[in-house]
mmCIF file of C-alpha atoms and ligand atoms in Angstrom:
data_model
loop_
_atom_site.group_PDB
_atom_site.id
_atom_site.type_symbol
_atom_site.label_atom_id
_atom_site.label_comp_id
_atom_site.label_asym_id
_atom_site.label_seq_id
_atom_site.Cartn_x
_atom_site.Cartn_y
_atom_site.Cartn_z
ATOM 1 C CA MET U 3 0.052 0.167 0.185
ATOM 2 C CA GLY U 4 1.225 3.426 -0.822
ATOM 3 C CA LEU U 5 1.187 6.219 -3.595
ATOM 4 C CA ILE U 6 1.508 4.786 -7.077
ATOM 5 C CA VAL U 7 1.980 6.871 -9.873
ATOM 6 C CA GLN U 8 0.794 5.470 -13.159
ATOM 7 C CA LYS U 9 1.186 6.516 -16.529
ATOM 8 C CA PHE U 10 -0.456 5.560 -19.881
ATOM 9 C CA GLY U 11 0.920 6.522 -23.290
ATOM 10 C CA GLY U 12 -1.386 7.316 -26.295
ATOM 11 C CA SER U 13 -1.670 3.981 -27.656
ATOM 12 C CA SER U 14 -2.806 2.453 -24.462
ATOM 13 C CA VAL U 15 -6.178 4.849 -24.446
ATOM 14 C CA ALA U 16 -6.633 4.855 -28.162
ATOM 15 C CA ASN U 17 -9.732 3.641 -28.294
ATOM 16 C CA ALA U 18 -12.811 3.281 -26.035
ATOM 17 C CA GLU U 19 -11.929 -0.262 -25.312
ATOM 18 C CA ARG U 20 -8.343 0.650 -24.620
ATOM 19 C CA VAL U 21 -9.647 3.590 -22.042
ATOM 20 C CA MET U 22 -11.822 0.825 -20.316
ATOM 21 C CA ASN U 23 -8.597 -1.285 -19.996
ATOM 22 C CA VAL U 24 -6.909 1.201 -18.275
ATOM 23 C CA ALA U 25 -9.230 2.002 -16.063
ATOM 24 C CA ARG U 26 -9.402 -1.314 -14.932
ATOM 25 C CA ILE U 27 -5.818 -1.432 -14.479
ATOM 26 C CA VAL U 28 -5.888 1.754 -12.347
ATOM 27 C CA THR U 29 -8.880 0.345 -10.192
ATOM 28 C CA ASP U 30 -7.528 -3.063 -9.653
ATOM 29 C CA THR U 31 -4.122 -0.274 -8.095
ATOM 30 C CA TYR U 32 -6.573 1.413 -6.081
ATOM 31 C CA LYS U 33 -8.776 -1.582 -4.759
ATOM 32 C CA GLN U 34 -5.492 -3.367 -3.535
ATOM 33 C CA GLY U 35 -5.493 -0.401 -0.990
ATOM 34 C CA ASN U 36 -3.271 2.538 -2.931
ATOM 35 C CA ASP U 37 -3.770 5.784 -3.598
ATOM 36 C CA VAL U 38 -3.222 6.080 -7.273
ATOM 37 C CA ILE U 39 -2.496 9.169 -9.692
ATOM 38 C CA VAL U 40 -2.590 8.487 -13.328
ATOM 39 C CA VAL U 41 -1.255 10.523 -15.783
ATOM 40 C CA VAL U 42 -2.476 10.186 -19.326
ATOM 41 C CA SER U 43 -1.203 11.414 -22.977
ATOM 42 C CA ALA U 44 -3.633 12.004 -26.112
ATOM 43 C CA GLN U 45 -5.440 9.367 -27.408
ATOM 44 C CA GLY U 46 -3.361 7.772 -30.380
ATOM 45 C CA ASP U 47 -2.188 10.207 -32.949
ATOM 46 C CA THR U 48 -4.006 12.661 -31.599
ATOM 47 C CA THR U 49 -1.155 14.960 -31.127
ATOM 48 C CA ASP U 50 0.178 14.295 -34.791
ATOM 49 C CA ASP U 51 -3.424 15.110 -36.246
ATOM 50 C CA LEU U 52 -3.482 18.641 -34.349
ATOM 51 C CA ILE U 53 -0.502 19.526 -35.504
ATOM 52 C CA ALA U 54 -1.075 18.695 -39.259
ATOM 53 C CA LYS U 55 -4.768 20.697 -38.474
ATOM 54 C CA ALA U 56 -2.637 23.825 -37.461
ATOM 55 C CA ASN U 57 -0.413 23.438 -40.419
ATOM 56 C CA GLU U 58 -3.184 23.362 -43.056
ATOM 57 C CA ILE U 59 -4.159 26.738 -41.612
ATOM 58 C CA ASN U 60 -0.632 28.540 -40.186
ATOM 59 C CA PRO U 61 2.367 26.412 -40.652
ATOM 60 C CA SER U 62 3.995 29.417 -38.843
ATOM 61 C CA ALA U 63 1.469 30.105 -36.124
ATOM 62 C CA HIS U 64 2.779 31.599 -32.709
ATOM 63 C CA LYS U 65 3.791 28.721 -30.395
ATOM 64 C CA ARG U 66 1.201 30.134 -27.688
ATOM 65 C CA GLU U 67 -1.358 29.043 -29.904
ATOM 66 C CA MET U 68 0.102 25.673 -30.676
ATOM 67 C CA ASP U 69 0.335 24.938 -26.804
ATOM 68 C CA GLN U 70 -3.144 26.063 -26.473
ATOM 69 C CA LEU U 71 -4.265 23.860 -29.331
ATOM 70 C CA LEU U 72 -2.013 20.486 -28.630
ATOM 71 C CA SER U 73 -3.179 20.610 -24.767
ATOM 72 C CA ALA U 74 -6.315 19.863 -26.097
ATOM 73 C CA GLY U 75 -5.610 16.104 -26.654
ATOM 74 C CA GLU U 76 -4.809 15.522 -23.293
ATOM 75 C CA GLN U 77 -7.865 17.281 -21.968
ATOM 76 C CA ILE U 78 -9.913 14.648 -24.254
ATOM 77 C CA SER U 79 -8.119 11.724 -22.473
ATOM 78 C CA ILE U 80 -8.423 12.530 -18.941
ATOM 79 C CA SER U 81 -12.121 13.411 -18.967
ATOM 80 C CA LEU U 82 -12.629 10.134 -20.960
ATOM 81 C CA LEU U 83 -10.777 7.803 -18.277
ATOM 82 C CA ALA U 84 -12.740 9.582 -15.315
ATOM 83 C CA MET U 85 -16.025 9.023 -16.965
ATOM 84 C CA ALA U 86 -14.503 4.900 -17.496
ATOM 85 C CA ILE U 87 -13.701 4.589 -13.710
ATOM 86 C CA GLU U 88 -16.609 6.264 -12.872
ATOM 87 C CA LYS U 89 -18.640 3.759 -14.640
ATOM 88 C CA LEU U 90 -16.441 1.035 -12.832
ATOM 89 C CA GLY U 91 -18.018 2.499 -9.370
ATOM 90 C CA PHE U 92 -14.801 4.250 -8.168
ATOM 91 C CA PRO U 93 -14.397 7.788 -6.822
ATOM 92 C CA VAL U 94 -12.430 10.074 -9.558
ATOM 93 C CA ILE U 95 -11.427 13.677 -10.581
ATOM 94 C CA SER U 96 -9.618 14.444 -13.626
ATOM 95 C CA LEU U 97 -7.034 17.269 -13.785
ATOM 96 C CA LEU U 98 -5.453 19.403 -16.259
ATOM 97 C CA GLY U 99 -1.978 20.529 -16.065
ATOM 98 C CA TRP U 100 -2.562 23.902 -14.265
ATOM 99 C CA GLN U 101 -5.435 22.307 -12.268
ATOM 100 C CA ALA U 102 -2.448 20.106 -10.970
ATOM 101 C CA GLY U 103 -0.140 22.872 -9.858
ATOM 102 C CA PHE U 104 2.282 22.498 -13.064
ATOM 103 C CA ASN U 105 4.351 25.371 -13.094
ATOM 104 C CA THR U 106 6.280 25.793 -16.286
ATOM 105 C CA ASN U 107 8.848 28.065 -17.749
ATOM 106 C CA ALA U 108 7.475 30.261 -20.791
ATOM 107 C CA ILE U 109 8.997 28.468 -23.460
ATOM 108 C CA TYR U 110 6.025 27.351 -25.752
ATOM 109 C CA THR U 111 6.085 23.713 -26.986
ATOM 110 C CA GLN U 112 9.149 22.882 -25.289
ATOM 111 C CA ALA U 113 8.353 24.263 -21.591
ATOM 112 C CA ARG U 114 10.374 22.797 -18.651
ATOM 113 C CA ILE U 115 8.786 22.314 -15.318
ATOM 114 C CA LYS U 116 9.633 24.681 -12.493
ATOM 115 C CA ASN U 117 7.827 23.022 -9.922
ATOM 116 C CA ILE U 118 4.324 21.361 -9.041
ATOM 117 C CA LYS U 119 2.356 23.071 -6.342
ATOM 118 C CA PRO U 120 0.971 19.746 -4.904
ATOM 119 C CA ASN U 121 -2.020 21.203 -2.575
ATOM 120 C CA ARG U 122 -4.559 20.452 -5.119
ATOM 121 C CA LEU U 123 -3.371 16.705 -5.477
ATOM 122 C CA GLN U 124 -2.874 15.964 -2.059
ATOM 123 C CA ALA U 125 -6.080 17.337 -1.484
ATOM 124 C CA GLU U 126 -7.932 14.885 -3.741
ATOM 125 C CA ILE U 127 -5.880 12.257 -2.900
ATOM 126 C CA ALA U 128 -6.881 12.756 0.916
ATOM 127 C CA LYS U 129 -10.696 12.607 -0.507
ATOM 128 C CA HIS U 130 -9.737 9.272 -1.427
ATOM 129 C CA ASN U 131 -10.200 10.076 -5.127
ATOM 130 C CA ILE U 132 -8.538 8.413 -8.010
ATOM 131 C CA VAL U 133 -6.718 11.325 -9.825
ATOM 132 C CA VAL U 134 -6.323 11.202 -13.596
ATOM 133 C CA VAL U 135 -3.999 13.904 -14.667
ATOM 134 C CA ALA U 136 -3.454 15.699 -17.884
ATOM 135 C CA GLY U 137 0.335 14.948 -19.232
ATOM 136 C CA PHE U 138 2.770 16.981 -21.262
ATOM 137 C CA GLN U 139 0.775 20.565 -20.014
ATOM 138 C CA GLY U 140 1.456 23.098 -17.518
ATOM 139 C CA ILE U 141 0.734 26.721 -16.860
ATOM 140 C CA ASN U 142 3.660 29.615 -17.191
ATOM 141 C CA ARG U 143 3.942 32.912 -15.047
ATOM 142 C CA TYR U 144 1.589 34.839 -17.570
ATOM 143 C CA ASP U 145 -1.213 32.134 -16.933
ATOM 144 C CA ASP U 146 -0.879 30.408 -20.338
ATOM 145 C CA ILE U 147 -0.928 26.794 -21.405
ATOM 146 C CA THR U 148 2.710 25.529 -21.980
ATOM 147 C CA THR U 149 3.386 22.017 -23.482
ATOM 148 C CA LEU U 150 6.561 20.152 -22.392
ATOM 149 C CA GLY U 151 7.617 18.785 -26.276
ATOM 150 C CA ARG U 152 6.937 15.616 -27.665
ATOM 151 C CA GLY U 153 6.473 12.803 -25.476
ATOM 152 C CA GLY U 154 6.544 15.025 -22.218
ATOM 153 C CA SER U 155 3.649 13.181 -20.485
ATOM 154 C CA ASP U 156 6.417 10.945 -19.437
ATOM 155 C CA THR U 157 7.962 13.570 -17.773
ATOM 156 C CA SER U 158 4.671 14.693 -15.928
ATOM 157 C CA ALA U 159 4.448 11.459 -14.566
ATOM 158 C CA VAL U 160 8.022 11.351 -13.140
ATOM 159 C CA ALA U 161 7.503 14.798 -11.874
ATOM 160 C CA ILE U 162 4.617 14.083 -9.853
ATOM 161 C CA ALA U 163 6.162 11.120 -8.237
ATOM 162 C CA ALA U 164 9.003 12.967 -7.274
ATOM 163 C CA ALA U 165 7.005 15.708 -5.840
ATOM 164 C CA LEU U 166 4.812 13.648 -3.906
ATOM 165 C CA LYS U 167 7.539 11.121 -3.024
ATOM 166 C CA ALA U 168 5.711 8.230 -4.662
ATOM 167 C CA ASP U 169 6.410 4.549 -3.827
ATOM 168 C CA LYS U 170 6.255 3.833 -7.728
ATOM 169 C CA CYS U 171 6.151 5.125 -10.671
ATOM 170 C CA GLN U 172 5.027 2.913 -13.526
ATOM 171 C CA ILE U 173 5.109 3.985 -17.261
ATOM 172 C CA PHE U 174 2.804 1.910 -19.187
ATOM 173 C CA THR U 175 3.275 1.426 -22.823
ATOM 174 C CA ASP U 176 2.451 -1.088 -25.933
ATOM 175 C CA VAL U 177 5.650 -2.884 -25.370
ATOM 176 C CA GLU U 178 6.504 -5.195 -22.750
ATOM 177 C CA GLY U 179 9.309 -3.329 -21.262
ATOM 178 C CA VAL U 180 12.963 -2.120 -22.551
ATOM 179 C CA TYR U 181 14.691 -4.874 -24.772
ATOM 180 C CA THR U 182 18.650 -5.713 -25.765
ATOM 181 C CA ALA U 183 17.517 -4.657 -29.069
ATOM 182 C CA ASP U 184 14.495 -3.559 -31.303
ATOM 183 C CA PRO U 185 12.555 -6.944 -30.979
ATOM 184 C CA ARG U 186 10.393 -6.396 -34.149
ATOM 185 C CA LYS U 187 13.921 -6.648 -35.937
ATOM 186 C CA VAL U 188 16.560 -8.901 -34.059
ATOM 187 C CA GLU U 189 15.562 -12.250 -33.189
ATOM 188 C CA ASN U 190 16.235 -13.190 -29.805
ATOM 189 C CA ALA U 191 15.988 -9.630 -28.361
ATOM 190 C CA LYS U 192 15.631 -9.953 -24.631
ATOM 191 C CA LYS U 193 13.533 -8.373 -21.942
ATOM 192 C CA LEU U 194 15.849 -6.711 -19.715
ATOM 193 C CA LYS U 195 14.272 -7.196 -16.142
ATOM 194 C CA GLU U 196 16.372 -3.916 -14.977
ATOM 195 C CA ILE U 197 18.428 -1.251 -16.716
ATOM 196 C CA THR U 198 20.342 1.948 -14.738
ATOM 197 C CA TYR U 199 19.174 5.867 -15.494
ATOM 198 C CA ASP U 200 22.269 6.395 -17.220
ATOM 199 C CA GLU U 201 22.102 3.237 -19.918
ATOM 200 C CA MET U 202 18.778 4.246 -20.236
ATOM 201 C CA LEU U 203 19.411 7.688 -21.094
ATOM 202 C CA GLU U 204 22.113 6.605 -23.479
ATOM 203 C CA LEU U 205 19.337 4.025 -25.133
ATOM 204 C CA ALA U 206 16.913 6.777 -25.297
ATOM 205 C CA THR U 207 19.347 9.149 -27.065
ATOM 206 C CA LEU U 208 20.241 6.460 -29.302
ATOM 207 C CA GLY U 209 16.745 6.208 -30.546
ATOM 208 C CA ALA U 210 15.187 3.485 -28.334
ATOM 209 C CA GLN U 211 11.783 4.954 -28.068
ATOM 210 C CA VAL U 212 10.505 3.420 -24.987
ATOM 211 C CA LEU U 213 10.983 6.645 -22.650
ATOM 212 C CA ASN U 214 11.425 9.912 -23.090
ATOM 213 C CA ASN U 215 14.745 11.585 -22.430
ATOM 214 C CA ARG U 216 13.828 14.098 -19.677
ATOM 215 C CA SER U 217 11.979 11.724 -18.132
ATOM 216 C CA VAL U 218 15.110 9.559 -17.210
ATOM 217 C CA GLU U 219 16.930 12.454 -16.607
ATOM 218 C CA MET U 220 14.557 13.587 -13.755
ATOM 219 C CA ALA U 221 13.777 10.144 -12.446
ATOM 220 C CA LYS U 222 17.904 9.995 -12.034
ATOM 221 C CA LYS U 223 17.975 13.473 -10.403
ATOM 222 C CA TYR U 224 15.307 12.583 -8.066
ATOM 223 C CA GLY U 225 15.846 8.894 -7.392
ATOM 224 C CA VAL U 226 12.372 7.934 -8.980
ATOM 225 C CA GLU U 227 12.600 4.425 -9.878
ATOM 226 C CA LEU U 228 10.714 3.616 -12.635
ATOM 227 C CA GLU U 229 8.642 0.269 -14.264
ATOM 228 C CA VAL U 230 8.296 0.292 -18.390
ATOM 229 C CA LEU U 231 5.599 -2.171 -18.696
ATOM 230 C CA SER U 232 2.928 -2.961 -21.097
ATOM 231 C CA SER U 233 -0.990 -2.100 -20.612
ATOM 232 C CA LEU U 234 -1.939 -5.076 -22.766
ATOM 233 C CA ASN U 235 -0.296 -8.025 -21.161
ATOM 234 C CA PRO U 236 0.173 -7.965 -17.055
ATOM 235 C CA ILE U 237 3.515 -9.188 -16.684
ATOM 236 C CA PRO U 238 6.396 -7.556 -14.887
ATOM 237 C CA GLY U 239 8.413 -4.959 -17.095
ATOM 238 C CA THR U 240 11.414 -3.290 -17.083
ATOM 239 C CA ILE U 241 13.203 -1.636 -14.068
ATOM 240 C CA VAL U 242 14.928 1.874 -14.127
ATOM 241 C CA LYS U 243 16.878 2.422 -11.509
ATOM 242 C CA GLU U 244 20.450 3.634 -9.747
ATOM 243 C CA ALA U 245 23.708 1.531 -10.560
ATOM 244 C CA ALA U 246 24.258 1.162 -6.884
ATOM 245 C CA LYS U 247 21.445 -1.282 -6.408
ATOM 246 C CA MET U 248 21.987 -3.742 -9.392
ATOM 247 C CA GLU U 249 24.242 -5.968 -11.249
ATOM 248 C CA LYS U 250 26.670 -4.850 -13.846
ATOM 249 C CA MET U 251 26.076 -6.158 -17.481
ATOM 250 C CA LEU U 252 28.411 -5.946 -19.950
ATOM 251 C CA ILE U 253 26.130 -4.974 -22.462
ATOM 252 C CA ARG U 254 22.459 -4.027 -22.005
ATOM 253 C CA GLY U 255 21.341 -2.970 -25.447
ATOM 254 C CA VAL U 256 22.364 -2.679 -29.092
ATOM 255 C CA THR U 257 20.489 0.130 -31.085
ATOM 256 C CA LYS U 258 20.378 1.522 -34.715
ATOM 257 C CA ASP U 259 20.319 5.345 -35.511
ATOM 258 C CA LYS U 260 19.682 6.185 -39.079
ATOM 259 C CA ASP U 261 18.922 9.784 -38.864
ATOM 260 C CA VAL U 262 22.688 10.543 -39.508
ATOM 261 C CA ALA U 263 24.652 12.933 -42.102
ATOM 262 C CA LEU U 264 28.476 12.585 -42.288
ATOM 263 C CA VAL U 265 30.097 15.567 -43.377
ATOM 264 C CA SER U 266 33.879 15.471 -44.087
ATOM 265 C CA ILE U 267 35.595 18.699 -44.820
ATOM 266 C CA LEU U 268 38.896 17.577 -46.724
ATOM 267 C CA ASN U 269 42.249 19.574 -47.602
ATOM 268 C CA LEU U 270 41.306 22.048 -44.747
ATOM 269 C CA GLN U 271 44.000 24.562 -44.354
ATOM 270 C CA ASP U 272 45.932 22.938 -40.999
ATOM 271 C CA THR U 273 46.073 26.296 -38.601
ATOM 272 C CA PRO U 274 45.131 27.099 -35.412
ATOM 273 C CA GLY U 275 41.799 27.725 -34.546
ATOM 274 C CA ILE U 276 40.214 26.100 -37.339
ATOM 275 C CA ALA U 277 38.282 23.628 -35.441
ATOM 276 C CA PHE U 278 36.788 26.433 -33.261
ATOM 277 C CA LYS U 279 35.562 28.692 -36.512
ATOM 278 C CA ILE U 280 33.961 25.675 -37.908
ATOM 279 C CA PHE U 281 32.233 24.234 -34.634
ATOM 280 C CA SER U 282 31.301 27.634 -33.295
ATOM 281 C CA LYS U 283 29.435 28.622 -36.569
ATOM 282 C CA LEU U 284 27.369 25.530 -36.438
ATOM 283 C CA SER U 285 26.627 25.940 -33.046
ATOM 284 C CA ALA U 286 25.759 29.323 -33.269
ATOM 285 C CA LYS U 287 22.789 27.974 -35.888
ATOM 286 C CA ASN U 288 22.122 25.083 -33.228
ATOM 287 C CA ILE U 289 23.504 22.500 -35.134
ATOM 288 C CA ASN U 290 24.288 19.408 -33.197
ATOM 289 C CA VAL U 291 27.179 17.907 -33.730
ATOM 290 C CA ASP U 292 27.650 14.495 -32.638
ATOM 291 C CA ILE U 293 31.138 12.774 -33.343
ATOM 292 C CA ILE U 294 33.929 14.316 -34.436
ATOM 293 C CA LEU U 295 37.270 13.160 -36.216
ATOM 294 C CA GLN U 296 40.213 14.567 -37.236
ATOM 295 C CA SER U 297 42.972 13.457 -39.298
ATOM 296 C CA PHE U 298 46.671 14.346 -38.715
ATOM 297 C CA GLY U 299 47.983 17.283 -40.871
ATOM 298 C CA ARG U 300 50.006 16.718 -43.634
ATOM 299 C CA ASP U 301 51.528 18.866 -46.265
ATOM 300 C CA GLY U 302 49.575 21.652 -44.191
ATOM 301 C CA THR U 303 46.562 20.379 -44.710
ATOM 302 C CA LYS U 304 44.030 17.971 -42.599
ATOM 303 C CA ASP U 305 40.447 16.758 -42.695
ATOM 304 C CA ILE U 306 37.886 17.068 -40.179
ATOM 305 C CA VAL U 307 34.916 14.675 -40.157
ATOM 306 C CA PHE U 308 31.711 14.923 -38.349
ATOM 307 C CA THR U 309 28.211 13.735 -38.120
ATOM 308 C CA VAL U 310 24.893 15.793 -37.454
ATOM 309 C CA SER U 311 21.061 14.630 -37.986
ATOM 310 C CA LYS U 312 20.208 13.806 -41.622
ATOM 311 C CA ASP U 313 18.159 16.936 -41.825
ATOM 312 C CA ASN U 314 21.293 19.412 -40.759
ATOM 313 C CA GLY U 315 23.590 17.980 -43.175
ATOM 314 C CA PRO U 316 22.845 20.174 -46.476
ATOM 315 C CA LEU U 317 22.467 22.723 -44.003
ATOM 316 C CA ALA U 318 25.682 22.377 -42.239
ATOM 317 C CA VAL U 319 27.529 21.973 -46.033
ATOM 318 C CA GLU U 320 25.820 25.341 -47.032
ATOM 319 C CA LEU U 321 27.408 27.069 -43.986
ATOM 320 C CA LEU U 322 30.622 25.901 -44.232
ATOM 321 C CA GLU U 323 31.289 26.341 -48.036
ATOM 322 C CA GLY U 324 30.144 30.256 -47.198
ATOM 323 C CA MET U 325 33.346 30.373 -44.613
ATOM 324 C CA LEU U 326 35.992 27.887 -45.995
ATOM 325 C CA GLU U 327 37.931 27.996 -48.956
ATOM 326 C CA ASP U 328 40.239 25.709 -50.835
ATOM 327 C CA CYS U 329 38.896 22.316 -49.613
ATOM 328 C CA ARG U 330 35.884 19.953 -50.412
ATOM 329 C CA ILE U 331 32.932 19.535 -48.263
ATOM 330 C CA VAL U 332 30.993 16.673 -49.022
ATOM 331 C CA CYS U 333 27.934 15.216 -47.232
ATOM 332 C CA ASN U 334 26.826 11.420 -47.099
ATOM 333 C CA THR U 335 23.127 10.710 -45.836
ATOM 334 C CA GLU U 336 23.559 6.918 -46.544
ATOM 335 C CA VAL U 337 25.044 6.299 -43.092
ATOM 336 C CA ALA U 338 23.687 4.766 -39.878
ATOM 337 C CA LYS U 339 24.900 4.651 -36.511
ATOM 338 C CA VAL U 340 25.330 1.275 -34.288
ATOM 339 C CA SER U 341 25.718 1.542 -30.912
ATOM 340 C CA ILE U 342 26.131 -0.867 -27.872
ATOM 341 C CA VAL U 343 25.753 -0.028 -24.157
ATOM 342 C CA GLY U 344 26.297 -0.829 -21.037
ATOM 343 C CA ALA U 345 27.827 0.489 -17.598
ATOM 344 C CA GLY U 346 29.975 -3.035 -17.525
ATOM 345 C CA MET U 347 32.341 -1.923 -20.338
ATOM 346 C CA GLU U 348 34.077 0.166 -18.278
ATOM 347 C CA SER U 349 35.751 -2.606 -16.428
ATOM 348 C CA HIS U 350 36.039 -5.110 -18.997
ATOM 349 C CA PRO U 351 38.645 -4.714 -21.377
ATOM 350 C CA GLY U 352 37.963 -6.192 -24.885
ATOM 351 C CA THR U 353 34.498 -4.875 -25.420
ATOM 352 C CA ALA U 354 35.551 -2.773 -28.165
ATOM 353 C CA SER U 355 37.445 -5.138 -30.232
ATOM 354 C CA LYS U 356 34.441 -7.951 -29.632
ATOM 355 C CA MET U 357 32.038 -5.652 -31.286
ATOM 356 C CA PHE U 358 34.359 -4.816 -34.245
ATOM 357 C CA GLU U 359 35.022 -8.530 -34.559
ATOM 358 C CA ALA U 360 31.355 -8.920 -34.852
ATOM 359 C CA LEU U 361 31.200 -6.361 -37.662
ATOM 360 C CA TYR U 362 34.263 -7.685 -39.558
ATOM 361 C CA GLU U 363 33.104 -11.424 -39.568
ATOM 362 C CA THR U 364 29.973 -9.733 -41.492
ATOM 363 C CA ASN U 365 32.173 -7.946 -43.950
ATOM 364 C CA ILE U 366 31.059 -4.342 -42.594
ATOM 365 C CA ASN U 367 33.555 -1.407 -42.818
ATOM 366 C CA ILE U 368 33.141 0.646 -39.927
ATOM 367 C CA GLN U 369 33.840 4.672 -41.164
ATOM 368 C CA MET U 370 33.825 6.181 -37.481
ATOM 369 C CA ILE U 371 34.684 5.309 -33.943
ATOM 370 C CA SER U 372 33.402 7.139 -30.994
ATOM 371 C CA THR U 373 33.408 6.003 -27.279
ATOM 372 C CA SER U 374 32.244 7.259 -24.031
ATOM 373 C CA GLU U 375 32.126 5.207 -20.585
ATOM 374 C CA ILE U 376 29.141 3.205 -21.180
ATOM 375 C CA LYS U 377 29.116 3.294 -24.800
ATOM 376 C CA ILE U 378 30.627 2.199 -28.289
ATOM 377 C CA SER U 379 29.394 3.639 -31.412
ATOM 378 C CA VAL U 380 30.622 3.134 -35.169
ATOM 379 C CA ILE U 381 29.345 4.792 -38.512
ATOM 380 C CA ILE U 382 28.603 2.118 -40.863
ATOM 381 C CA ASP U 383 26.959 2.431 -44.226
ATOM 382 C CA ALA U 384 23.252 2.523 -43.599
ATOM 383 C CA GLU U 385 22.291 -0.648 -45.842
ATOM 384 C CA ASP U 386 24.461 -2.494 -43.506
ATOM 385 C CA ALA U 387 22.685 -1.142 -40.342
ATOM 386 C CA ASP U 388 20.320 -3.536 -39.836
ATOM 387 C CA ARG U 389 23.063 -6.550 -40.148
ATOM 388 C CA ALA U 390 25.573 -4.971 -38.217
ATOM 389 C CA VAL U 391 22.755 -4.809 -35.334
ATOM 390 C CA SER U 392 22.009 -8.705 -35.475
ATOM 391 C CA ALA U 393 25.763 -9.633 -35.687
ATOM 392 C CA VAL U 394 26.579 -7.347 -32.733
ATOM 393 C CA HIS U 395 23.794 -8.767 -30.746
ATOM 394 C CA ARG U 396 24.669 -11.996 -31.370
ATOM 395 C CA LYS U 397 28.086 -11.773 -30.108
ATOM 396 C CA PHE U 398 27.084 -10.023 -27.004
ATOM 397 C CA ILE U 399 23.696 -11.791 -26.422
ATOM 398 C CA PRO U 400 23.852 -15.044 -27.695
ATOM 399 C CA ASN U 401 21.134 -17.371 -28.787
ATOM 400 C CA ASP U 402 19.595 -19.893 -26.457
HETATM 401 N N1 LIG O 25 0.458 13.575 -26.683
HETATM 402 C C1 LIG O 25 2.100 14.186 -26.453
HETATM 403 C C2 LIG O 25 3.032 13.636 -27.831
HETATM 404 O O1 LIG O 25 2.276 12.929 -28.338
HETATM 405 C C3 LIG O 25 2.526 13.904 -25.308
HETATM 406 C C4 LIG O 25 3.115 12.255 -25.304
HETATM 407 O O2 LIG O 25 2.451 11.412 -25.737
HETATM 408 O O3 LIG O 25 3.276 11.937 -23.625
HETATM 409 O O4 LIG O 25 3.762 14.125 -27.757
HETATM 410 MG MG1 MG O 26 1.456 10.854 -27.841
#
């Protein structure tokens, strides 16, 4: 018994039948003697549909109006879920972000939560109501509605769990947990029992779409243990928690990211400050650079190669062509990044060579390599990406 926060994503509340299913999960938890706060996202593709509607009328509309529009998706879900819970005979109340005390900064469509004023939530819990809260939204100092960025409902749930010191924070979704690789693509991908915050952050950044990045950052900051589990299959999911509480695994997952462009600057004048010039130009335009490689200088020239997201590739080339002379700049968008993540590699020599061996055995050429304490990434041809993931996965997580 305790306070449990449960979050349900868009697919879990996509239609009337799914909403009733969620109502049953929530009321079962309540029946066991728990206080329950439920956070929900907009139904199915509602948010995408609302964005499309806006674009039809005014693609450059003020972001304040976007938030006014997008927050409506979650308003629909909370009221429908509250009606479903009421139908099952339980006391319930739905609250919009502002009613639940979510104060954010004023950056429309990408707002950050500043604090949660918990009075209303606590009062409703004290009345033994099940409280259904709209995810993804809050209010700023001008009393305007804000939204937290795509996938922001995860963060809403973690924020409530942190503010009210909940005993559990469960993130229900349409998969059964976090896997060692995409189970639809990789034979023998395994569901993880547990994963550290840092590993989960790497996986989320590298393209595993189970949890929103910021929610994991916040969970780590406030020590909120998360469980990722399925709303359709009632079996234990994956626990995301502190490293200290868990066994280190060499490799927790293999991921693939096709949203990569490789920009090469060849025969660049080898003068001091040139790297600074290049990357400050890119950062001034908000272009996020991932992996950077610089060759040794020869005959007064050198090469610098780096990766950015696909849509930033052409823009990066255009900016650099405008400022650099006597060099060749090429952009290759037919590449992918394949990575392994695991806290155990810190203390395990030979992890990198094992990954490279898997690629060698599959005849896949590595164009770039980058490592951090708990991650190794390689850039390869996009057409090799799926084969690479399978080969590397097989190497570290053998078939049983
Ligand atoms: N409905 C919002 C979105 O689709 C928030 C969320 O799903 O978490 O991005
Ligand atoms: Mg959604």
